[in-house]
Coordinates of N, CA and C in Angstrom, one line a residue:
X290 N -96.9 -15.8 108.1 CA -97.3 -14.5 108.7 C -97.5 -13.5 107.6
X291 N -98.5 -12.6 107.8 CA -98.8 -11.6 106.8 C -98.8 -10.2 107.5
X292 N -98.2 -9.2 106.8 CA -98.2 -7.9 107.2 C -98.7 -7.0 106.1
X293 N -99.5 -6.0 106.5 CA -100.1 -5.0 105.6 C -99.7 -3.6 106.0
X294 N -99.2 -2.8 105.0 CA -98.9 -1.4 105.2 C -99.8 -0.6 104.3
X295 N -100.4 0.4 104.8 CA -101.5 1.1 104.1 C -101.6 2.6 104.5
X296 N -101.3 3.5 103.6 CA -101.6 4.9 103.9 C -103.1 5.1 103.5
X297 N -103.9 5.3 104.6 CA -105.3 5.3 104.3 C -105.9 6.6 104.0
X298 N -105.0 7.7 104.0 CA -105.5 9.0 103.6 C -106.7 9.5 104.4
X299 N -106.7 9.1 105.7 CA -107.7 9.5 106.6 C -109.1 8.9 106.3
X300 N -109.1 7.9 105.4 CA -110.3 7.3 105.0 C -111.0 8.0 103.9
X301 N -110.3 9.0 103.3 CA -110.9 9.8 102.2 C -110.5 9.2 100.9
X302 N -111.4 8.9 100.0 CA -111.1 8.3 98.7 C -110.2 9.2 97.8
X303 N -109.2 8.7 97.2 CA -108.3 9.4 96.4 C -108.9 10.1 95.1
X304 N -110.0 9.5 94.6 CA -110.6 10.0 93.4 C -112.0 10.7 93.7
X305 N -112.8 10.1 94.5 CA -114.1 10.7 94.8 C -114.1 11.6 96.0
X306 N -113.0 11.7 96.8 CA -112.8 12.6 97.9 C -113.9 12.4 99.0
X307 N -114.5 11.3 99.0 CA -115.5 11.0 100.0 C -115.0 10.3 101.2
X308 N -115.4 10.7 102.4 CA -115.0 10.0 103.6 C -115.8 8.8 103.9
X309 N -115.2 7.6 103.7 CA -115.8 6.3 103.9 C -114.8 5.4 104.6
X310 N -114.7 5.4 105.9 CA -113.7 4.6 106.5 C -114.0 3.1 106.4
X311 N -115.3 2.8 106.2 CA -115.7 1.4 106.1 C -115.0 0.7 104.8
X312 N -114.8 1.5 103.8 CA -114.1 1.0 102.6 C -112.7 0.5 103.0
X313 N -112.0 1.4 103.7 CA -110.6 1.0 104.1 C -110.6 -0.2 105.0
X314 N -111.6 -0.3 105.9 CA -111.6 -1.5 106.7 C -111.9 -2.8 105.9
X315 N -112.7 -2.7 104.9 CA -113.0 -3.8 104.1 C -111.8 -4.2 103.3
X316 N -111.0 -3.3 102.8 CA -109.8 -3.6 102.1 C -108.8 -4.4 103.0
X317 N -108.7 -3.9 104.2 CA -107.8 -4.5 105.2 C -108.3 -5.9 105.6
X318 N -109.6 -6.0 105.9 CA -110.2 -7.3 106.2 C -110.0 -8.3 105.2
X319 N -110.1 -7.9 103.9 CA -110.0 -8.9 102.8 C -108.6 -9.5 102.7
X320 N -107.6 -8.8 103.1 CA -106.3 -9.3 103.1 C -105.9 -10.2 104.3
X321 N -106.7 -10.1 105.4 CA -106.6 -10.9 106.6 C -105.1 -10.8 107.2
X322 N -104.6 -9.7 107.4 CA -103.2 -9.6 107.9 C -103.1 -9.9 109.4
X323 N -101.9 -10.4 109.8 CA -101.6 -10.6 111.2 C -101.1 -9.3 111.8
X324 N -100.4 -8.5 111.0 CA -99.8 -7.2 111.5 C -100.3 -6.1 110.5
X325 N -100.9 -5.0 111.1 CA -101.5 -4.0 110.3 C -100.7 -2.7 110.6
X326 N -100.2 -2.0 109.6 CA -99.5 -0.7 109.8 C -100.2 0.3 108.9
X327 N -100.8 1.3 109.6 CA -101.6 2.3 108.9 C -101.0 3.7 109.1
X328 N -100.9 4.5 108.0 CA -100.5 5.8 108.1 C -101.7 6.8 107.8
X329 N -101.5 8.0 108.3 CA -102.6 9.1 108.1 C -103.9 8.6 108.7
X330 N -103.8 8.3 110.0 CA -105.0 7.9 110.7 C -105.5 9.1 111.6
X331 N -106.7 9.5 111.3 CA -107.2 10.7 112.0 C -107.8 10.4 113.4
X332 N -107.7 11.4 114.3 CA -108.4 11.3 115.5 C -109.0 12.6 115.9
X333 N -110.4 12.7 116.0 CA -111.1 13.9 116.4 C -110.9 15.1 115.5
X334 N -110.9 14.8 114.2 CA -110.7 15.9 113.2 C -112.0 16.1 112.5
X335 N -112.3 17.4 112.2 CA -113.6 17.8 111.6 C -113.8 17.2 110.3
X336 N -112.8 17.1 109.4 CA -112.9 16.6 108.1 C -113.4 15.1 108.0
X337 N -113.1 14.4 109.1 CA -113.5 13.0 109.2 C -114.6 12.8 110.3
X338 N -115.4 13.8 110.5 CA -116.6 13.8 111.4 C -116.2 13.5 112.8
X339 N -115.0 14.0 113.2 CA -114.5 13.9 114.6 C -114.4 12.4 115.0
X340 N -114.3 11.5 114.1 CA -114.2 10.1 114.4 C -112.9 9.8 115.1
X341 N -112.9 8.9 116.1 CA -111.7 8.4 116.7 C -111.3 7.1 115.9
X342 N -110.6 7.4 114.8 CA -110.3 6.3 113.9 C -109.5 5.2 114.5
X343 N -108.4 5.5 115.4 CA -107.7 4.3 116.0 C -108.7 3.4 116.8
X344 N -109.6 4.1 117.6 CA -110.6 3.3 118.3 C -111.4 2.4 117.4
X345 N -111.9 3.0 116.3 CA -112.7 2.2 115.3 C -111.9 1.0 114.8
X346 N -110.7 1.2 114.5 CA -109.9 0.0 114.0 C -109.7 -1.0 115.1
X347 N -109.4 -0.6 116.3 CA -109.2 -1.5 117.4 C -110.5 -2.3 117.6
X348 N -111.6 -1.6 117.6 CA -112.9 -2.3 117.9 C -113.2 -3.3 116.7
X349 N -112.9 -2.9 115.5 CA -113.2 -3.8 114.3 C -112.3 -5.0 114.3
X350 N -111.0 -4.9 114.6 CA -110.0 -6.0 114.4 C -109.6 -6.6 115.7
X351 N -109.9 -6.0 116.8 CA -109.6 -6.6 118.2 C -108.2 -7.2 118.3
X352 N -107.2 -6.4 118.1 CA -105.9 -6.9 118.1 C -105.4 -7.3 119.6
X353 N -104.4 -8.1 119.7 CA -103.8 -8.4 121.0 C -103.0 -7.3 121.5
X354 N -102.5 -6.5 120.5 CA -101.7 -5.3 120.9 C -101.9 -4.2 119.9
X355 N -101.8 -2.9 120.3 CA -101.9 -1.8 119.3 C -101.1 -0.7 119.8
X356 N -100.8 0.3 118.9 CA -100.0 1.4 119.3 C -100.3 2.5 118.3
X357 N -100.7 3.7 118.9 CA -101.1 4.8 118.0 C -100.1 6.0 118.3
X358 N -99.6 6.6 117.2 CA -98.6 7.7 117.3 C -99.3 8.9 116.7
X359 N -99.6 9.9 117.5 CA -100.2 11.2 116.9 C -99.0 12.1 116.5
X360 N -98.8 12.2 115.3 CA -97.7 13.0 114.8 C -98.0 14.5 114.5
X361 N -99.1 14.7 113.7 CA -99.5 16.0 113.3 C -100.7 16.5 114.1
X362 N -100.5 17.5 114.9 CA -101.6 18.1 115.7 C -102.2 19.2 114.9
X363 N -103.6 19.2 114.9 CA -104.3 20.3 114.2 C -105.1 21.1 115.2
X364 N -105.8 22.1 114.8 CA -106.6 22.9 115.7 C -107.6 22.0 116.5
X365 N -108.1 21.0 115.7 CA -109.0 20.0 116.3 C -108.4 18.6 116.0
X366 N -107.9 17.9 117.0 CA -107.4 16.6 116.8 C -106.1 16.5 116.0
X367 N -105.9 15.5 115.3 CA -104.7 15.3 114.5 C -104.7 14.0 113.8
X368 N -103.5 13.6 113.3 CA -103.4 12.3 112.6 C -102.0 11.7 112.8
X369 N -101.9 10.4 112.5 CA -100.6 9.8 112.7 C -100.6 8.3 112.3
X370 N -99.8 7.5 112.9 CA -99.6 6.1 112.6 C -100.2 5.2 113.6
X371 N -100.6 4.0 113.1 CA -101.3 3.0 113.9 C -100.8 1.7 113.6
X372 N -100.4 0.9 114.6 CA -100.0 -0.5 114.5 C -101.0 -1.4 115.2
X373 N -101.5 -2.4 114.6 CA -102.4 -3.4 115.2 C -101.7 -4.8 115.0
X374 N -101.7 -5.6 116.1 CA -100.9 -6.9 116.0 C -101.8 -8.0 116.5
X375 N -101.8 -9.1 115.8 CA -102.5 -10.3 116.3 C -101.8 -10.9 117.5
X376 N -100.5 -10.5 117.8 CA -99.8 -11.1 118.9 C -99.3 -9.9 119.8
X377 N -99.0 -10.2 121.0 CA -98.6 -9.2 122.0 C -97.2 -8.6 121.7
X378 N -97.0 -7.4 122.2 CA -95.7 -6.8 122.1 C -94.9 -7.1 123.3
X379 N -93.6 -7.4 123.1 CA -92.7 -7.6 124.2 C -92.1 -6.3 124.6
X380 N -92.0 -5.3 123.7 CA -91.6 -4.0 124.0 C -92.1 -3.1 122.9
X381 N -92.2 -1.8 123.2 CA -92.6 -0.8 122.1 C -92.1 0.6 122.5
X382 N -91.7 1.3 121.5 CA -91.3 2.7 121.6 C -91.8 3.5 120.4
X383 N -91.8 4.8 120.6 CA -92.2 5.7 119.6 C -91.2 6.9 119.6
X384 N -90.6 7.3 118.5 CA -89.7 8.3 118.4 C -90.1 9.4 117.4
X385 N -89.7 10.6 117.6 CA -89.9 11.7 116.6 C -88.9 11.6 115.5
X386 N -89.3 11.8 114.3 CA -88.4 11.9 113.2 C -88.5 13.3 112.6
X387 N -89.0 14.3 113.4 CA -89.1 15.7 112.8 C -87.7 16.3 112.7
X388 N -87.5 16.9 111.5 CA -86.2 17.6 111.3 C -86.5 19.1 111.4
X389 N -85.9 19.7 112.4 CA -86.1 21.1 112.5 C -87.5 21.6 112.5
X390 N -87.9 22.5 111.6 CA -89.3 23.0 111.6 C -90.2 22.3 110.5
X391 N -89.7 21.2 110.0 CA -90.5 20.5 109.0 C -91.7 19.9 109.6
X392 N -92.6 19.3 108.8 CA -93.8 18.7 109.3 C -93.4 17.5 110.2
X393 N -94.1 17.4 111.3 CA -93.8 16.3 112.3 C -94.0 14.9 111.6
X394 N -93.0 14.1 111.9 CA -93.0 12.7 111.4 C -92.6 11.8 112.6
X395 N -92.9 10.5 112.5 CA -92.5 9.7 113.6 C -92.3 8.2 113.2
X396 N -91.7 7.5 114.0 CA -91.5 6.0 113.8 C -92.0 5.3 115.1
X397 N -92.6 4.1 114.8 CA -93.0 3.2 115.9 C -92.2 2.0 115.8
X398 N -91.7 1.5 117.0 CA -90.8 0.4 117.1 C -91.5 -0.6 118.0
X399 N -91.7 -1.8 117.6 CA -92.4 -2.9 118.4 C -91.6 -4.2 118.3
X400 N -91.4 -4.8 119.4 CA -90.9 -6.2 119.4 C -92.1 -7.1 119.5
X401 N -92.5 -7.7 118.4 CA -93.7 -8.5 118.4 C -93.4 -10.0 118.7
X402 N -94.2 -10.5 119.7 CA -94.0 -11.9 120.1 C -94.8 -12.8 119.1
X403 N -94.2 -13.1 117.9 CA -94.9 -13.9 116.9 C -94.7 -15.4 117.3
X404 N -95.5 -16.3 116.7 CA -95.4 -17.7 117.0 C -94.0 -18.2 116.5
X405 N -93.3 -17.5 115.7 CA -92.0 -18.0 115.2 C -90.8 -17.3 115.9
X406 N -91.1 -16.5 116.9 CA -90.1 -15.8 117.6 C -90.3 -14.3 117.5
X407 N -89.4 -13.5 118.2 CA -89.6 -12.1 118.3 C -89.2 -11.4 117.0
X408 N -90.0 -10.5 116.6 CA -89.8 -9.7 115.4 C -89.7 -8.2 115.8
X409 N -88.6 -7.5 115.3 CA -88.5 -6.1 115.5 C -89.1 -5.4 114.4
X410 N -90.3 -4.8 114.6 CA -91.1 -4.2 113.6 C -90.9 -2.7 113.7
X411 N -90.5 -2.0 112.6 CA -90.5 -0.5 112.6 C -91.5 0.0 111.6
X412 N -92.3 0.9 112.0 CA -93.3 1.5 111.1 C -93.2 3.0 111.1
X413 N -93.0 3.5 109.8 CA -92.8 5.0 109.7 C -93.5 5.6 108.5
X414 N -93.6 6.9 108.5 CA -94.1 7.7 107.4 C -93.1 8.8 107.2
X415 N -92.3 8.8 106.2 CA -91.2 9.7 106.0 C -91.6 11.0 105.3
X416 N -90.7 11.9 105.3 CA -91.0 13.3 104.8 C -91.0 13.3 103.2
X417 N -91.3 14.5 102.7 CA -91.4 14.7 101.3 C -90.1 15.1 100.6
X418 N -89.2 15.6 101.4 CA -87.9 16.1 100.8 C -86.8 15.0 100.9
X419 N -86.0 14.8 99.9 CA -85.1 13.7 99.9 C -84.0 13.8 101.0
X420 N -83.5 15.0 101.2 CA -82.5 15.2 102.3 C -83.1 14.9 103.6
X421 N -84.4 15.3 103.8 CA -85.1 15.0 105.0 C -85.2 13.5 105.3
X422 N -85.6 12.8 104.3 CA -85.8 11.3 104.4 C -84.4 10.7 104.8
X423 N -83.3 11.1 104.2 CA -82.1 10.5 104.5 C -81.7 10.8 106.0
X424 N -82.0 12.1 106.4 CA -81.7 12.4 107.8 C -82.6 11.5 108.7
X425 N -83.8 11.3 108.4 CA -84.8 10.5 109.2 C -84.3 9.1 109.3
X426 N -83.8 8.5 108.2 CA -83.3 7.1 108.3 C -82.1 7.0 109.1
X427 N -81.2 8.0 109.0 CA -79.9 8.0 109.8 C -80.3 8.1 111.3
X428 N -81.2 9.1 111.5 CA -81.6 9.3 112.9 C -82.2 8.1 113.6
X429 N -83.0 7.4 112.9 CA -83.6 6.2 113.5 C -82.6 5.1 113.7
X430 N -81.7 4.8 112.7 CA -80.8 3.7 112.8 C -79.8 4.0 113.9
X431 N -79.5 5.2 114.2 CA -78.5 5.5 115.3 C -79.2 5.7 116.7
X432 N -80.5 5.7 116.7 CA -81.3 6.0 117.9 C -81.1 4.8 118.9
X433 N -80.8 5.2 120.2 CA -80.6 4.2 121.2 C -81.7 3.2 121.3
X434 N -83.0 3.6 121.2 CA -84.1 2.7 121.3 C -84.2 1.8 120.1
X435 N -83.7 2.2 119.0 CA -83.7 1.2 117.8 C -82.5 0.2 118.1
X436 N -81.4 0.7 118.5 CA -80.2 -0.2 118.7 C -80.4 -1.3 119.7
X437 N -81.3 -1.0 120.7 CA -81.4 -2.0 121.7 C -82.1 -3.3 121.2
X438 N -82.8 -3.2 120.1 CA -83.5 -4.4 119.5 C -82.9 -4.8 118.1
X439 N -81.8 -4.1 117.7 CA -81.4 -4.3 116.3 C -80.7 -5.7 116.1
X440 N -80.5 -6.5 117.1 CA -80.0 -7.8 117.0 C -81.1 -8.8 116.5
X441 N -82.3 -8.4 116.6 CA -83.5 -9.2 116.2 C -83.7 -9.1 114.7
X442 N -84.4 -10.1 114.1 CA -84.9 -9.9 112.7 C -85.7 -8.6 112.7
X443 N -85.4 -7.8 111.7 CA -86.0 -6.4 111.7 C -86.6 -6.2 110.4
X444 N -87.8 -5.6 110.4 CA -88.6 -5.3 109.2 C -89.0 -3.8 109.4
X445 N -88.6 -3.0 108.4 CA -89.0 -1.6 108.4 C -90.0 -1.3 107.2
X446 N -91.2 -0.9 107.6 CA -92.3 -0.8 106.6 C -93.0 0.5 106.8
X447 N -93.7 1.0 105.7 CA -94.5 2.2 105.7 C -94.5 2.9 104.5
X448 N -94.9 4.2 104.6 CA -94.9 5.1 103.4 C -93.5 5.8 103.5
X449 N -92.6 5.5 102.6 CA -91.3 6.0 102.6 C -91.2 7.3 101.8
X450 N -92.2 7.6 100.9 CA -92.1 8.8 100.1 C -90.9 8.8 99.3
X451 N -90.2 7.7 99.1 CA -88.9 7.6 98.5 C -89.1 7.3 97.0
X452 N -89.6 8.2 96.2 CA -90.0 7.9 94.8 C -88.8 7.6 93.9
X453 N -87.6 8.1 94.3 CA -86.4 7.8 93.5 C -85.6 6.6 94.0
X454 N -86.1 6.0 95.1 CA -85.6 4.8 95.7 C -84.1 4.9 96.1
X455 N -83.8 6.0 96.8 CA -82.4 6.2 97.1 C -82.0 5.8 98.5
X456 N -82.9 5.5 99.4 CA -82.6 5.1 100.8 C -81.9 3.8 100.9
X457 N -82.2 2.9 100.0 CA -81.5 1.6 100.0 C -80.3 1.5 99.2
X458 N -80.4 2.1 98.0 CA -79.3 2.0 97.0 C -78.0 2.6 97.5
X459 N -78.1 3.8 98.0 CA -76.9 4.5 98.4 C -77.1 5.2 99.8
X460 N -78.2 4.9 100.4 CA -78.5 5.5 101.7 C -78.3 4.7 102.9
X461 N -78.8 5.2 104.0 CA -78.5 4.6 105.3 C -79.0 3.1 105.4
X462 N -80.1 2.8 104.8 CA -80.6 1.4 104.9 C -79.6 0.4 104.2
X463 N -79.2 0.8 103.1 CA -78.2 -0.1 102.3 C -76.9 -0.2 103.1
X464 N -76.4 0.8 103.7 CA -75.2 0.8 104.4 C -75.3 0.0 105.7
X465 N -76.5 -0.1 106.2 CA -76.7 -0.8 107.5 C -77.2 -2.2 107.3
X466 N -77.1 -2.7 106.1 CA -77.3 -4.2 105.8 C -78.7 -4.5 105.5
X467 N -79.6 -3.6 105.2 CA -81.0 -3.9 104.9 C -81.2 -4.3 103.5
X468 N -82.1 -5.2 103.2 CA -82.5 -5.6 101.9 C -83.9 -5.2 101.5
X469 N -84.0 -4.6 100.4 CA -85.3 -4.1 99.9 C -86.2 -5.2 99.4
X470 N -87.3 -5.4 100.0 CA -88.3 -6.4 99.6 C -89.1 -5.9 98.4
X471 N -89.4 -4.6 98.3 CA -90.2 -4.0 97.3 C -89.4 -3.6 96.1
X472 N -88.8 -4.5 95.5 CA -88.0 -4.3 94.2 C -88.3 -5.4 93.2
X473 N -88.3 -5.0 91.9 CA -88.1 -3.7 91.4 C -89.3 -2.8 91.6
X474 N -89.1 -1.5 91.5 CA -90.1 -0.5 91.7 C -91.3 -0.7 90.8
X475 N -91.1 -1.1 89.5 CA -92.1 -1.3 88.6 C -93.2 -2.2 89.0
X476 N -92.9 -3.1 89.9 CA -93.9 -4.1 90.4 C -94.6 -3.6 91.7
X477 N -94.2 -2.5 92.2 CA -94.8 -2.1 93.5 C -95.3 -0.6 93.4
X478 N -95.8 -0.2 92.3 CA -96.4 1.1 92.2 C -97.7 1.1 93.0
X479 N -97.8 2.1 93.9 CA -98.9 2.2 94.8 C -99.6 3.5 94.8
X480 N -99.1 4.5 94.1 CA -99.6 5.9 94.2 C -99.6 6.5 92.8
X481 N -100.6 7.3 92.5 CA -102.0 7.3 93.1 C -102.7 6.1 92.9
X482 N -103.6 5.7 93.7 CA -104.3 4.4 93.7 C -105.1 4.1 92.4
X483 N -105.7 5.2 91.9 CA -106.5 5.0 90.7 C -105.7 4.9 89.4
X484 N -104.4 5.3 89.4 CA -103.6 5.2 88.3 C -102.1 5.2 88.8
X485 N -101.7 4.0 89.4 CA -100.4 4.0 90.1 C -99.2 4.3 89.2
X486 N -98.5 5.3 89.5 CA -97.3 5.7 88.7 C -96.0 5.5 89.5
X487 N -96.0 5.5 90.8 CA -94.8 5.5 91.6 C -94.9 4.6 92.8
X488 N -93.8 4.1 93.3 CA -93.7 3.2 94.4 C -93.3 4.0 95.6
X489 N -94.3 4.3 96.5 CA -94.0 5.0 97.7 C -94.0 4.1 99.0
X490 N -94.7 3.0 98.9 CA -94.9 2.2 100.0 C -94.0 1.0 99.9
X491 N -93.1 0.9 100.9 CA -91.9 0.0 100.8 C -91.7 -0.8 102.1
X492 N -90.8 -1.8 101.9 CA -90.4 -2.6 103.1 C -89.0 -3.0 102.9
X493 N -88.2 -3.0 104.0 CA -86.8 -3.5 104.0 C -86.7 -4.4 105.2
X494 N -85.8 -5.4 105.0 CA -85.6 -6.4 106.1 C -84.1 -6.6 106.3
X495 N -83.8 -7.1 107.5 CA -82.5 -7.4 107.9 C -82.5 -8.6 108.8
X496 N -81.7 -9.6 108.6 CA -81.7 -10.8 109.5 C -82.4 -11.9 108.9
X497 N -82.7 -12.9 109.7 CA -83.3 -14.2 109.2 C -84.8 -14.1 109.0
X498 N -85.2 -13.3 107.9 CA -86.6 -13.2 107.5 C -86.7 -13.7 106.1
X499 N -87.5 -14.7 105.9 CA -87.8 -15.3 104.6 C -89.1 -14.7 104.0
X500 N -89.0 -13.9 103.0 CA -90.2 -13.3 102.3 C -90.7 -14.3 101.3
X501 N -91.9 -14.8 101.5 CA -92.5 -15.7 100.6 C -93.2 -15.1 99.4
X502 N -93.8 -13.9 99.7 CA -94.6 -13.3 98.6 C -94.8 -11.8 99.0
X503 N -94.6 -10.9 98.1 CA -94.9 -9.5 98.3 C -95.6 -8.9 97.1
X504 N -96.6 -8.0 97.4 CA -97.4 -7.5 96.3 C -98.1 -6.3 96.7
X505 N -98.6 -5.5 95.8 CA -99.5 -4.4 96.0 C -100.9 -4.9 95.7
X506 N -101.8 -4.7 96.7 CA -103.2 -5.1 96.5 C -103.9 -4.1 95.6
X507 N -104.5 -4.6 94.5 CA -105.0 -3.8 93.4 C -106.5 -4.0 93.2
X508 N -107.3 -4.3 94.2 CA -108.7 -4.5 94.0 C -109.4 -3.2 93.7
X509 N -110.6 -3.4 93.1 CA -111.4 -2.2 92.8 C -111.7 -1.4 94.0
X510 N -112.0 -2.0 95.1 CA -112.3 -1.3 96.3 C -111.1 -0.5 96.8
X511 N -109.9 -1.2 96.7 CA -108.7 -0.5 97.2 C -108.4 0.7 96.3
X512 N -108.7 0.7 95.1 CA -108.5 1.8 94.2 C -109.3 3.0 94.6
X513 N -110.5 2.7 95.2 CA -111.4 3.8 95.6 C -111.2 4.3 97.0
X514 N -110.7 3.4 97.9 CA -110.8 3.7 99.3 C -109.8 4.8 99.8
X515 N -108.6 4.9 99.1 CA -107.6 5.8 99.6 C -106.9 6.3 98.3
X516 N -105.9 7.2 98.5 CA -105.1 7.6 97.4 C -103.8 6.7 97.3
X517 N -103.6 5.8 98.2 CA -102.5 4.8 98.1 C -103.2 3.4 98.0
X518 N -102.4 2.4 97.4 CA -102.8 1.0 97.5 C -102.0 0.4 98.6
X519 N -102.6 -0.7 99.2 CA -101.9 -1.4 100.3 C -100.7 -2.2 99.8
X520 N -99.7 -2.3 100.6 CA -98.6 -3.3 100.4 C -98.8 -4.5 101.4
X521 N -98.7 -5.7 100.8 CA -99.0 -6.9 101.5 C -97.8 -7.9 101.4
X522 N -97.3 -8.4 102.5 CA -96.1 -9.2 102.5 C -96.4 -10.4 103.3
X523 N -96.1 -11.6 102.8 CA -96.1 -12.9 103.5 C -94.7 -13.3 103.8
X524 N -94.4 -13.6 105.0 CA -93.0 -13.9 105.4 C -93.0 -14.9 106.6
X525 N -91.8 -15.4 106.8 CA -91.5 -16.3 108.0 C -90.2 -15.8 108.6
X526 N -90.0 -16.2 109.9 CA -88.7 -16.0 110.6 C -88.0 -17.4 110.5
X527 N -86.8 -17.3 110.0 CA -86.0 -18.5 109.9 C -85.4 -18.9 111.2
X528 N -85.4 -20.2 111.5 CA -84.9 -20.6 112.9 C -83.4 -20.5 113.0
X529 N -83.0 -20.3 114.2 CA -81.6 -20.2 114.5 C -81.0 -18.8 114.3
X530 N -79.8 -18.6 114.8 CA -79.2 -17.2 114.6 C -78.7 -17.0 113.2
X531 N -78.7 -15.7 112.8 CA -78.1 -15.3 111.5 C -79.0 -15.8 110.4
X532 N -78.5 -16.0 109.2 CA -79.2 -16.5 108.1 C -79.6 -15.3 107.2
X533 N -79.4 -15.4 105.9 CA -79.7 -14.4 105.0 C -81.2 -14.5 104.6
X534 N -81.8 -13.4 104.1 CA -83.1 -13.4 103.7 C -83.2 -14.1 102.3
X535 N -84.3 -14.9 102.2 CA -84.6 -15.6 100.9 C -85.9 -14.9 100.4
X536 N -85.9 -14.6 99.1 CA -87.1 -14.1 98.5 C -87.6 -15.2 97.5
X537 N -88.7 -15.9 97.9 CA -89.1 -17.0 97.1 C -90.0 -16.5 96.0
X538 N -90.8 -15.5 96.2 CA -91.7 -15.0 95.2 C -92.0 -13.5 95.4
X539 N -91.8 -12.7 94.4 CA -92.2 -11.3 94.5 C -92.9 -11.0 93.2
X540 N -94.1 -10.4 93.3 CA -94.8 -10.1 92.1 C -95.6 -8.8 92.4

């Protein structure tokens, strides 16, 4: 199974600043993922020609299930997170991760009925301040809607904005038994796309998930399409209860 996480920057190129959503779609299509997690997806915003971007992605990829979370509301429209799945959802929830008066953020939680069994998928886009990110992680892990599916194999993916990599090492994810897939950071630099200097796009797993391959997609088109590069992970669910994660190949 393959999952892709991608901050698409509303379809605006990181270097040429041109709005071309088709470039983003081509990058995603080239990777042929089963699960697509997109951040900064516009809907009805002037800067992106009032496009309904979630609808365009749904029409292009025809998923069995999808979920859009509008986090930031603007005078016209807004933007947020989008999940597309090749397989149906058994359950799904969306929660706010907004801390006080900071910029609205959110997390999407889906139990995906994969061919290998149920997967608890969490997709988020965290804040810019380190204390804010730690609060957001703690808030999610203690949330009742997260806890009701936490016995399942769990994958948390998205734009963490965690450039110092503290959420896993001494933060809530590490304390809660999650393993970082996107390590070492030097192999997962994804921002800015045209000259990647830091690793912002990350994934953590807990439970019987075997990661076969994890990488940043570095094609020429990906470097032009957004200000982030996509994160691509191939994985399987291990049969039976329990079982530690195996990482066969990370590059």
